[in-house]
CSV table of N, CA, C and O in Angstrom, one decimal:
chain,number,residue,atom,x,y,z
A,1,UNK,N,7.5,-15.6,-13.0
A,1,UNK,CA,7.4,-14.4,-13.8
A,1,UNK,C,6.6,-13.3,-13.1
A,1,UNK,O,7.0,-12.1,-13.0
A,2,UNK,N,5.4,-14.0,-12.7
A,2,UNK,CA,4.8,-12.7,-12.0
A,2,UNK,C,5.5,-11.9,-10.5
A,2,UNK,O,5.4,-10.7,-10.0
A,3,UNK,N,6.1,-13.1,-10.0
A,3,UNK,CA,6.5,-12.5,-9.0
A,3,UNK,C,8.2,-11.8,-9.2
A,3,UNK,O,8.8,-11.4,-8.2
A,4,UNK,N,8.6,-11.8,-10.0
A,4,UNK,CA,9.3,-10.8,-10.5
A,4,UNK,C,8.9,-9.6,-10.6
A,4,UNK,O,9.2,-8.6,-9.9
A,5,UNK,N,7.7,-9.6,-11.9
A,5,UNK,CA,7.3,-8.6,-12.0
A,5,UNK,C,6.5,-7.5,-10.5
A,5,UNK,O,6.2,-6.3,-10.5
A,6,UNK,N,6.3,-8.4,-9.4
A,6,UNK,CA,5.8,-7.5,-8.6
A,6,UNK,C,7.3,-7.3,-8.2
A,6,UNK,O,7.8,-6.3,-8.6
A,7,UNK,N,7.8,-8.0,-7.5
A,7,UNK,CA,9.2,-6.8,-7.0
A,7,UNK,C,9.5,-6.4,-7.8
A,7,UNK,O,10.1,-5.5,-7.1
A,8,UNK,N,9.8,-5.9,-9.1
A,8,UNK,CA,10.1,-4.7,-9.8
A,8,UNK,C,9.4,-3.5,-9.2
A,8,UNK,O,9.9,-2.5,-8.7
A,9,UNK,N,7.6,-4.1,-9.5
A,9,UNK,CA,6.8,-2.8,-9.2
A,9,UNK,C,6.8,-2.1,-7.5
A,9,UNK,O,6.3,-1.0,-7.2
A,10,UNK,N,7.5,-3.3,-6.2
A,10,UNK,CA,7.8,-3.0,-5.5
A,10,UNK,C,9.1,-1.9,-5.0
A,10,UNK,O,9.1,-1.0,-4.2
A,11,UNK,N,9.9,-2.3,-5.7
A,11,UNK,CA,11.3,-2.0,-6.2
A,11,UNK,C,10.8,-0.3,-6.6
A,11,UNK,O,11.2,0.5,-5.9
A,12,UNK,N,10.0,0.0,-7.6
A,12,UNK,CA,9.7,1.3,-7.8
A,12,UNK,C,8.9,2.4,-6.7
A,12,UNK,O,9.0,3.6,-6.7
A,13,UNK,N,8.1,1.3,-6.0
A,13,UNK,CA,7.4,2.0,-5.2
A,13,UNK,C,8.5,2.6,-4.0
A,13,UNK,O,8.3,3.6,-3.3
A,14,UNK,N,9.3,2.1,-4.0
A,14,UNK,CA,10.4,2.1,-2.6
A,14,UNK,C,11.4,3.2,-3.2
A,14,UNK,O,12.0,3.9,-2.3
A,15,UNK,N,11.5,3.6,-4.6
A,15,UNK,CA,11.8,4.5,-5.2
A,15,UNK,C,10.8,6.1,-5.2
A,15,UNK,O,11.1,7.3,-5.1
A,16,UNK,N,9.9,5.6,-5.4
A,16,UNK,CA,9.3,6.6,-5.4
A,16,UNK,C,8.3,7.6,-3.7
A,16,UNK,O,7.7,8.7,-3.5
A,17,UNK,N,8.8,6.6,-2.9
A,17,UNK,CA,9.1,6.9,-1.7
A,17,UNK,C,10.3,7.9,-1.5
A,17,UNK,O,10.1,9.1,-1.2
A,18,UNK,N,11.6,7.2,-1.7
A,18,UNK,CA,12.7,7.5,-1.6
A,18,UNK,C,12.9,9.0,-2.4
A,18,UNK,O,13.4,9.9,-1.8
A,19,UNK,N,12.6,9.0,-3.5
A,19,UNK,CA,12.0,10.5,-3.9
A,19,UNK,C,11.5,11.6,-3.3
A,19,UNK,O,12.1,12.7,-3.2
A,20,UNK,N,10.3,11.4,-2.6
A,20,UNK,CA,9.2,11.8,-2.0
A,20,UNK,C,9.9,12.5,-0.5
A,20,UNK,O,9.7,13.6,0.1
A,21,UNK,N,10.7,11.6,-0.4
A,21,UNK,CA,11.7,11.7,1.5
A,21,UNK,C,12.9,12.7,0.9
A,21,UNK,O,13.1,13.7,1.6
A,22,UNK,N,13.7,12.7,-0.2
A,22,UNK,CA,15.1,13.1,-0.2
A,22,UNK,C,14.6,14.2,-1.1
A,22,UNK,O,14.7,15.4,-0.7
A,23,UNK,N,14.1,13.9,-2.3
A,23,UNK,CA,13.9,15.7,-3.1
A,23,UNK,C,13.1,16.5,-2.7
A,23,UNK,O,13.4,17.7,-2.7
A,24,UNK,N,11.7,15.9,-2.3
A,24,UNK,CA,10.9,17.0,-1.8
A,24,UNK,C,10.7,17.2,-1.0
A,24,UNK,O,9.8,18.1,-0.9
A,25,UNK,N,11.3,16.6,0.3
A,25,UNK,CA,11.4,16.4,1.9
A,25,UNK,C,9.6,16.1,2.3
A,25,UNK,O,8.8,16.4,3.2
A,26,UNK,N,9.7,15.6,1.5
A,26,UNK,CA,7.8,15.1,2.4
A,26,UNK,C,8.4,14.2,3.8
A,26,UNK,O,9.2,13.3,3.5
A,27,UNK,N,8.2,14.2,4.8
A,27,UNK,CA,7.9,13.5,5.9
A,27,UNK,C,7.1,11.6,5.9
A,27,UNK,O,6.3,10.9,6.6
A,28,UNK,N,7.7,11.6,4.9
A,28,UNK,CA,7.2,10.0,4.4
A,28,UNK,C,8.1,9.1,4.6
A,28,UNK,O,8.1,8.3,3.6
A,29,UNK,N,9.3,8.8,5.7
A,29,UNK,CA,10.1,8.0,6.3
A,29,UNK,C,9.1,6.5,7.2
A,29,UNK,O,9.4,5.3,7.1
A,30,UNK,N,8.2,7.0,7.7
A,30,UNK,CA,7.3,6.0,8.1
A,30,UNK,C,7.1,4.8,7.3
A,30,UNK,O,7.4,3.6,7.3
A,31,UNK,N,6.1,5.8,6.6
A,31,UNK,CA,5.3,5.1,5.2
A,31,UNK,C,6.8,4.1,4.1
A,31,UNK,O,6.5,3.0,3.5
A,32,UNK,N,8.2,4.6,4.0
A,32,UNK,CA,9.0,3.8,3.5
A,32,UNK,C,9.1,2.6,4.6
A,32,UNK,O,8.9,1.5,4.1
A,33,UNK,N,9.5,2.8,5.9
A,33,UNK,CA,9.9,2.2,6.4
A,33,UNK,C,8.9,0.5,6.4
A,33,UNK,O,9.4,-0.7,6.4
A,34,UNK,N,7.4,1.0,6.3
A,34,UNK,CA,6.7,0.4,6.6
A,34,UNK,C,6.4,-0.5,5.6
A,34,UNK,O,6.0,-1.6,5.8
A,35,UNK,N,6.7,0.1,4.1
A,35,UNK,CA,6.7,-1.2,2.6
A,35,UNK,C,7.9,-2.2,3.0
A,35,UNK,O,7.9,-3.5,2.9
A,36,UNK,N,9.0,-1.6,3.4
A,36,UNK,CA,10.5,-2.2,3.4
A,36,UNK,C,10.0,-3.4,4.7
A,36,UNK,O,10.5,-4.5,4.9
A,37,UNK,N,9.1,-3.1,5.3
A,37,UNK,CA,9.0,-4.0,6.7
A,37,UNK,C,7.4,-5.5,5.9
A,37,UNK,O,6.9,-6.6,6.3
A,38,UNK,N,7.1,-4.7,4.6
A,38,UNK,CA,6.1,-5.8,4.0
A,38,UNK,C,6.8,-6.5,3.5
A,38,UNK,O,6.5,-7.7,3.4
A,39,UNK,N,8.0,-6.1,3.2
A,39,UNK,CA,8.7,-7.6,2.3
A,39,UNK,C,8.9,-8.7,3.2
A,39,UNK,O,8.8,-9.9,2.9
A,40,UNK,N,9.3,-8.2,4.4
A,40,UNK,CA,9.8,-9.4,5.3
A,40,UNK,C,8.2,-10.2,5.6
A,40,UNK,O,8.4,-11.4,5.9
A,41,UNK,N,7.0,-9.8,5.6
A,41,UNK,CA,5.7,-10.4,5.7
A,41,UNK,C,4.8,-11.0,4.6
A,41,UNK,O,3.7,-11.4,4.4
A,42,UNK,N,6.2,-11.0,3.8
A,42,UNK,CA,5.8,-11.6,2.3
A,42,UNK,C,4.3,-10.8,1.6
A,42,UNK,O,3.5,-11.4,0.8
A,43,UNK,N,4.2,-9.9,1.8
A,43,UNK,CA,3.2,-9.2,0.9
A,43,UNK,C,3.9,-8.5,-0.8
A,43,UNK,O,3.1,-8.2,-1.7
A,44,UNK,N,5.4,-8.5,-1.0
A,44,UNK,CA,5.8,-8.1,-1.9
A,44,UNK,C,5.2,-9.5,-3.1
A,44,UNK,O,5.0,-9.4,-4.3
A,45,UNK,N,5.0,-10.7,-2.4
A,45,UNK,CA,4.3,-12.1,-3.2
A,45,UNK,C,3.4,-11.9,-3.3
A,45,UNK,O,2.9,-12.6,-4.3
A,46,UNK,N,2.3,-11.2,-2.6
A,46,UNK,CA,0.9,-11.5,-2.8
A,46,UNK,C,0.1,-10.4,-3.2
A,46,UNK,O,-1.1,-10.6,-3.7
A,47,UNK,N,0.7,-9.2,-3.0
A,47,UNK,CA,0.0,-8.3,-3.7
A,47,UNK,C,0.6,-7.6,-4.7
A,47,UNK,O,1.8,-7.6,-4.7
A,48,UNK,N,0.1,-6.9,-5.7
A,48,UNK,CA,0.5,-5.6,-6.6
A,48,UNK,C,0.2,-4.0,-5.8
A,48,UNK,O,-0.8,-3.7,-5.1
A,49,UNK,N,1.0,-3.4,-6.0
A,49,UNK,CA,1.3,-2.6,-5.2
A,49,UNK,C,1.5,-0.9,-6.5
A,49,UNK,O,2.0,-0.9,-7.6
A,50,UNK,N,0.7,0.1,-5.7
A,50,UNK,CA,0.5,1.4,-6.9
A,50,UNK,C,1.0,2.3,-6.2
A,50,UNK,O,1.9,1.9,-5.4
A,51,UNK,N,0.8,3.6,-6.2
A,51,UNK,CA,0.7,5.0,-5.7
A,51,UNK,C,-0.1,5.8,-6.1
A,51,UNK,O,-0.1,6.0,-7.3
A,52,UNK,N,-1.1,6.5,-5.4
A,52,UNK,CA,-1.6,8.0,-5.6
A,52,UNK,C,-1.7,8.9,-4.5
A,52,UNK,O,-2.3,8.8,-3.4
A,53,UNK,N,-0.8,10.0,-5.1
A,53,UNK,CA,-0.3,10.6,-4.4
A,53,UNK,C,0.9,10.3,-3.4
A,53,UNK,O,1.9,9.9,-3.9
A,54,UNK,N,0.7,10.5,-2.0
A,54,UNK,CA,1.4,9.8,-1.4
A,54,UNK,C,1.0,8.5,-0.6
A,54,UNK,O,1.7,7.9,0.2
A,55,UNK,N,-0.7,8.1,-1.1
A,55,UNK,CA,-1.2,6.9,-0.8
A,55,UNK,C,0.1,5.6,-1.3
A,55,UNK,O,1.0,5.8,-2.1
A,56,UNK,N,-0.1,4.3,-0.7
A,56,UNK,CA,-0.1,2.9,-1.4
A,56,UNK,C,-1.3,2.5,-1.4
A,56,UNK,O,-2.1,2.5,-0.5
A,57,UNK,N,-1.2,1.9,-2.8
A,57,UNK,CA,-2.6,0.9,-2.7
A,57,UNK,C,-2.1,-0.5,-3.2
A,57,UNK,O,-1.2,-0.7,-4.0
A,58,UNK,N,-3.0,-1.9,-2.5
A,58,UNK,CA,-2.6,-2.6,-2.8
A,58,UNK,C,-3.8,-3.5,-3.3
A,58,UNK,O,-5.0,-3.6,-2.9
A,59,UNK,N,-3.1,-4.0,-4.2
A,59,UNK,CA,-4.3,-4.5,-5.2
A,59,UNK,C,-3.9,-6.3,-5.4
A,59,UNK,O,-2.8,-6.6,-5.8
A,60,UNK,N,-4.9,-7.5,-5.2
A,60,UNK,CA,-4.2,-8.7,-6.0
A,60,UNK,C,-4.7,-8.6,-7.6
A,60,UNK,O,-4.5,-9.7,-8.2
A,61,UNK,N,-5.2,-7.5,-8.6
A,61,UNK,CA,-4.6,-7.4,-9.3
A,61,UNK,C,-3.7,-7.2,-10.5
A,61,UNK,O,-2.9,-6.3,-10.3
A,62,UNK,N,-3.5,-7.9,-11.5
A,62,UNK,CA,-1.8,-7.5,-12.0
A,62,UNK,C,-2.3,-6.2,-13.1
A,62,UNK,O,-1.6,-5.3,-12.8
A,63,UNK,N,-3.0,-6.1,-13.8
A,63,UNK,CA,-3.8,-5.5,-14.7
A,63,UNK,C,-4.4,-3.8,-14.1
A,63,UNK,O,-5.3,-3.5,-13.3
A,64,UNK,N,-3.7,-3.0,-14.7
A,64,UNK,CA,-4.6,-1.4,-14.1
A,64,UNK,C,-6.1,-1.5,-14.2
A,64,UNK,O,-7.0,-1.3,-13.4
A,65,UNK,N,-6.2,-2.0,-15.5
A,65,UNK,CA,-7.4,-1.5,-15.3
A,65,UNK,C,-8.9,-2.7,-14.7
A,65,UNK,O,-10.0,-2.7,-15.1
A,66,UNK,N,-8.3,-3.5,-13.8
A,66,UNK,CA,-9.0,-4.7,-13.7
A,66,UNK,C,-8.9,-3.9,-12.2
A,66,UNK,O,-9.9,-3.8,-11.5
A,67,UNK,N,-7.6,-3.5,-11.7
A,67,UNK,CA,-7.8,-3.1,-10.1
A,67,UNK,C,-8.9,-2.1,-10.0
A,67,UNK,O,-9.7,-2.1,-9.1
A,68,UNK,N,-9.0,-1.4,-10.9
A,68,UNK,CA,-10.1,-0.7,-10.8
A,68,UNK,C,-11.4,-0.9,-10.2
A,68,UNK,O,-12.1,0.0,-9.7
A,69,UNK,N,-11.6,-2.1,-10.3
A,69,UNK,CA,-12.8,-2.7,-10.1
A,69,UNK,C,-13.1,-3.4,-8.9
A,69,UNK,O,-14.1,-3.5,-8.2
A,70,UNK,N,-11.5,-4.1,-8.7
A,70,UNK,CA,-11.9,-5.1,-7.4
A,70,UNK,C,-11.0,-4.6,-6.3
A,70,UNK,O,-10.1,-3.7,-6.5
A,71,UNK,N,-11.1,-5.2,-5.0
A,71,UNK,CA,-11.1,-4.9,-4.1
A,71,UNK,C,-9.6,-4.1,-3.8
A,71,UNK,O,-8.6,-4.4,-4.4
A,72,UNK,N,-9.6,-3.0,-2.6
A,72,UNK,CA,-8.4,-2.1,-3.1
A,72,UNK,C,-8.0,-2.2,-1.5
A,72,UNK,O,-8.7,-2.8,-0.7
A,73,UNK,N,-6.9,-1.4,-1.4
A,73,UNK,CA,-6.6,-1.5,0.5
A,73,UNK,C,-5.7,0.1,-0.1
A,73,UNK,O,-4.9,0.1,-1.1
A,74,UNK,N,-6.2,1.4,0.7
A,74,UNK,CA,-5.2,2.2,-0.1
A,74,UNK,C,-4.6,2.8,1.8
A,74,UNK,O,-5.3,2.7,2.8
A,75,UNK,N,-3.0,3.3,1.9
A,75,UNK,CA,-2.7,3.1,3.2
A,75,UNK,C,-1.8,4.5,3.2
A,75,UNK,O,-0.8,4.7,2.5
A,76,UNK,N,-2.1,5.4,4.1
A,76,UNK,CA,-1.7,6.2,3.8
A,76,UNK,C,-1.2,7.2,5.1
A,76,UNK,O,-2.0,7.5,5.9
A,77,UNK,N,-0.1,7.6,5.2
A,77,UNK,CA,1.4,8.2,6.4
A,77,UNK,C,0.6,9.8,6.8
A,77,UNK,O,0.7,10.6,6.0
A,78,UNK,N,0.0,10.0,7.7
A,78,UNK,CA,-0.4,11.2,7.9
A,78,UNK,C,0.8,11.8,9.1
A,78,UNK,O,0.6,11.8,10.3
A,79,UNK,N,1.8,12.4,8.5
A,79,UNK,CA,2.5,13.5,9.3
A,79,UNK,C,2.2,14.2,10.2
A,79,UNK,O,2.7,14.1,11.3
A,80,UNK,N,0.9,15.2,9.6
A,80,UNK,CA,0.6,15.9,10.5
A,80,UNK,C,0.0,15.5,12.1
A,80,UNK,O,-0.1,16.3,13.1
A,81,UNK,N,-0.5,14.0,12.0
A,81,UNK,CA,-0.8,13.3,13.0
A,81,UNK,C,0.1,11.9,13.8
A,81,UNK,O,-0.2,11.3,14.8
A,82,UNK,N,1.0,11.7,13.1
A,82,UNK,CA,1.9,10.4,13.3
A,82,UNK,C,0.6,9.0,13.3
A,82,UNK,O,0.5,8.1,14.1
A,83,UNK,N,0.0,9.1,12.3
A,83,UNK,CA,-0.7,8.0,12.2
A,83,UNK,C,-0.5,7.3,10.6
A,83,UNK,O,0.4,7.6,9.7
A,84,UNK,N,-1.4,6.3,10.4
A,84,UNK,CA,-1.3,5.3,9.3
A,84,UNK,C,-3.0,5.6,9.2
A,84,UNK,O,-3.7,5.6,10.2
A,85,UNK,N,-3.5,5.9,8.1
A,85,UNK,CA,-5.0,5.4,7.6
A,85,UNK,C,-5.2,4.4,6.8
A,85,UNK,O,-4.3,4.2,6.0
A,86,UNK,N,-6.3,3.6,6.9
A,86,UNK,CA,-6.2,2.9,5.9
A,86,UNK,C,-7.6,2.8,5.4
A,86,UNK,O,-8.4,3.0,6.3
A,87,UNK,N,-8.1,2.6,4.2
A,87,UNK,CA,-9.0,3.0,2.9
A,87,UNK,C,-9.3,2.0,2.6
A,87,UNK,O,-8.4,1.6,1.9
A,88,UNK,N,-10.3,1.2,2.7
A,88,UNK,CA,-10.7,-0.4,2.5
A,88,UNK,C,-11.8,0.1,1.0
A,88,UNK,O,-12.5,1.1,1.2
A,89,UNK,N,-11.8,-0.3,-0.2
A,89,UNK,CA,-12.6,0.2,-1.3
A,89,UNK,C,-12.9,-0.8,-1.9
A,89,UNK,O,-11.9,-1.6,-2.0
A,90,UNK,N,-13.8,-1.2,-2.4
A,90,UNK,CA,-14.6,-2.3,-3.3
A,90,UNK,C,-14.8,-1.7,-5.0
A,90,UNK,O,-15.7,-1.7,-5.8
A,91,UNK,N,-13.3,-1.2,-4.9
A,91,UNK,CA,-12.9,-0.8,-6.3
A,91,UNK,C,-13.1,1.1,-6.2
A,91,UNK,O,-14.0,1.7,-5.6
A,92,UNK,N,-11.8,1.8,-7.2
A,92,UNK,CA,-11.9,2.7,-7.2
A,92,UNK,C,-12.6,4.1,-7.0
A,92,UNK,O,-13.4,4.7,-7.7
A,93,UNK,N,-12.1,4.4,-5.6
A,93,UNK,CA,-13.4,5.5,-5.5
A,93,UNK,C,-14.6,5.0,-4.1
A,93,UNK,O,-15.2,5.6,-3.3
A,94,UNK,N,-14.5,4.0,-4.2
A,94,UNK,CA,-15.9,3.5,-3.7
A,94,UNK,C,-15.4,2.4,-2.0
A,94,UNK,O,-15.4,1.2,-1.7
A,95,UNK,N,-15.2,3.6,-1.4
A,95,UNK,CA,-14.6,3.8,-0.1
A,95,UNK,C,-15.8,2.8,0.6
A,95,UNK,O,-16.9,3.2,0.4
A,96,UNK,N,-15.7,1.8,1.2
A,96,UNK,CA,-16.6,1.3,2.3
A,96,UNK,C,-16.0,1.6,3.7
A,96,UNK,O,-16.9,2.0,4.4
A,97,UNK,N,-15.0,1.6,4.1
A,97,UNK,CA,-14.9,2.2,5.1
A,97,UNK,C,-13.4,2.6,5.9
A,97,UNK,O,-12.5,1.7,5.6
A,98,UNK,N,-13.0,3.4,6.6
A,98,UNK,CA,-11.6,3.9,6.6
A,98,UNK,C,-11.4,3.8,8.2
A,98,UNK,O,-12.3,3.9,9.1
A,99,UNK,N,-9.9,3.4,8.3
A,99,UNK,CA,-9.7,3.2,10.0
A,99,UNK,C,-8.3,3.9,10.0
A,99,UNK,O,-7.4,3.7,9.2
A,100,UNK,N,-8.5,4.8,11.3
A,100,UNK,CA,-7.4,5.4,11.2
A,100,UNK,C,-6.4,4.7,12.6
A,100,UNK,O,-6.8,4.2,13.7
A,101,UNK,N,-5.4,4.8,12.2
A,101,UNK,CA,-4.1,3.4,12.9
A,101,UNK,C,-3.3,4.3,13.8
A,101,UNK,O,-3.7,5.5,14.0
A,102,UNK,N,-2.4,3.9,14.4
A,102,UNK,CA,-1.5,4.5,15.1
A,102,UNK,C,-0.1,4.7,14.6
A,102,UNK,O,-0.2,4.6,13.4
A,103,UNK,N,0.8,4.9,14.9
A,103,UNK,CA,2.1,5.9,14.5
A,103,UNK,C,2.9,4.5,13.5
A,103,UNK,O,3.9,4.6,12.9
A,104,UNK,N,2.0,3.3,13.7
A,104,UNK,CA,2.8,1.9,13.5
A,104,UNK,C,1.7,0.9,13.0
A,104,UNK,O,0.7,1.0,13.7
A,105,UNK,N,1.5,0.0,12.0
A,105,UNK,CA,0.1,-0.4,11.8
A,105,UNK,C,1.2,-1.9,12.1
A,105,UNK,O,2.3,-2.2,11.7
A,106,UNK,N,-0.1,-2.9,13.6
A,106,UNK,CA,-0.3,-4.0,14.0
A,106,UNK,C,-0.2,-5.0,13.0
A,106,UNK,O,0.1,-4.8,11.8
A,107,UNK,N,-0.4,-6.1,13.7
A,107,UNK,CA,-0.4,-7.5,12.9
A,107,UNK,C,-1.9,-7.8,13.1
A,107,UNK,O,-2.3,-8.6,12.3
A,108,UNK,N,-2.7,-7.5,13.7
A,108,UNK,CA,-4.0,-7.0,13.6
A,108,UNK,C,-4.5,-6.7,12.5
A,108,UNK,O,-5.4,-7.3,12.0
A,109,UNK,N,-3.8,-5.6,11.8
A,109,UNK,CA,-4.0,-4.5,10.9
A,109,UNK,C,-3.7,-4.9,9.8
A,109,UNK,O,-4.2,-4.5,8.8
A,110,UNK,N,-2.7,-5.9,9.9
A,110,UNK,CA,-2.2,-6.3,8.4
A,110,UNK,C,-3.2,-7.2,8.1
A,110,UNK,O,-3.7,-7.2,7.0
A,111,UNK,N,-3.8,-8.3,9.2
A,111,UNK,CA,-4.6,-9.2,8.9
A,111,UNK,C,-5.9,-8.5,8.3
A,111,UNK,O,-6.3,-8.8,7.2
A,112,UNK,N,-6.1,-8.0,8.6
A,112,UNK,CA,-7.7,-7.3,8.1
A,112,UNK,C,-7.2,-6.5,6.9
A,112,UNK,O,-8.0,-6.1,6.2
A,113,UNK,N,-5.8,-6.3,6.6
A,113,UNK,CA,-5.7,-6.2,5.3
A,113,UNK,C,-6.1,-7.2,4.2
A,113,UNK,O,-6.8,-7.1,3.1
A,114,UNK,N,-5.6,-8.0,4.6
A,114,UNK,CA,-5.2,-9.7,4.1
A,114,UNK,C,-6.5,-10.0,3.7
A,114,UNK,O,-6.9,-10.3,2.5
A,115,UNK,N,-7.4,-9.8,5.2
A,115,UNK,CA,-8.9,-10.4,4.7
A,115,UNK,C,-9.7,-9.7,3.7
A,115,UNK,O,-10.4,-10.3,2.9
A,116,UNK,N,-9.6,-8.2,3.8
A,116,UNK,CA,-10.3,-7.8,2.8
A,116,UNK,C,-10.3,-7.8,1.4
A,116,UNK,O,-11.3,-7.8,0.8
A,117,UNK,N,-8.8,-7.8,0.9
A,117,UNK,CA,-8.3,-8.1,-0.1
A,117,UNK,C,-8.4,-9.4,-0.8
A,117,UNK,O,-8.3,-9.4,-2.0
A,118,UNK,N,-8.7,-10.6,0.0
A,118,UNK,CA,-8.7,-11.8,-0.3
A,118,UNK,C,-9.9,-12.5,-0.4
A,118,UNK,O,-10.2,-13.4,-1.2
A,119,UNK,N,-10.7,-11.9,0.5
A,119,UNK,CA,-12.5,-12.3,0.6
A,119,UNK,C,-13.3,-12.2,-0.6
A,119,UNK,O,-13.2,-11.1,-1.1
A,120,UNK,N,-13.8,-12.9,-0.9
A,120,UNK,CA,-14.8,-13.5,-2.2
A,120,UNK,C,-16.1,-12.6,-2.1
A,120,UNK,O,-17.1,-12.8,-2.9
């Protein structure tokens, strides 16, 4: 059941990408390409997945307002530089520290996703 419910909320995020690229022409073909390339790394199973703005954030909470609190990974397509950032937070707002990526984020990069998200 839950993992239904996350590919739905995957399912929308890839919509609301797809929005983002074709109505308003934002330059966010990357950033799609790069969720559509998480399903094949099984992250559409292990995390819950949001938007703000043109951020993703990925949360193993199922609950809004529980992500709030715990550990966030927010990842986000900078155009004007052809890069990926990523926003490591110990709950909303509360940024511990940000690494900025290259035109393509590693299997390096996903692991240190993984870990932070997952670490106790």
């Amino acid at each position: 059941m839950n993992n239904d419910r996350k590919v739905q909320e995957w399912t929308t995020i890839i919509d609301f990408y797809n929005e983002l690229i074709d109505k308003y022409k934002w330059p966010q073909k990357p950033m799609l390409e790069f969720i559509i390339e998480l399903e094949k790394i099984g992250f559409y199973n292990k995390y819950w997945p949001s938007t703000s703005h043109e951020a993703l954030e990925l949360n193993l909470e199922k609950e809004y307002e529980k992500r709030l609190e715990s550990r966030m990974v927010y990842i986000v397509y900078k155009s004007d530089s052809n890069k990926f950032q990523i926003s490591f937070q110990a709950g909303q707002g509360n940024e511990i520290r940000k690494k900025v990526c290259g035109k393509n984020l590693t299997k390096s990069d996903l692991k240190e996703i993984e870990n932070w998200l997952t670490e106790k």
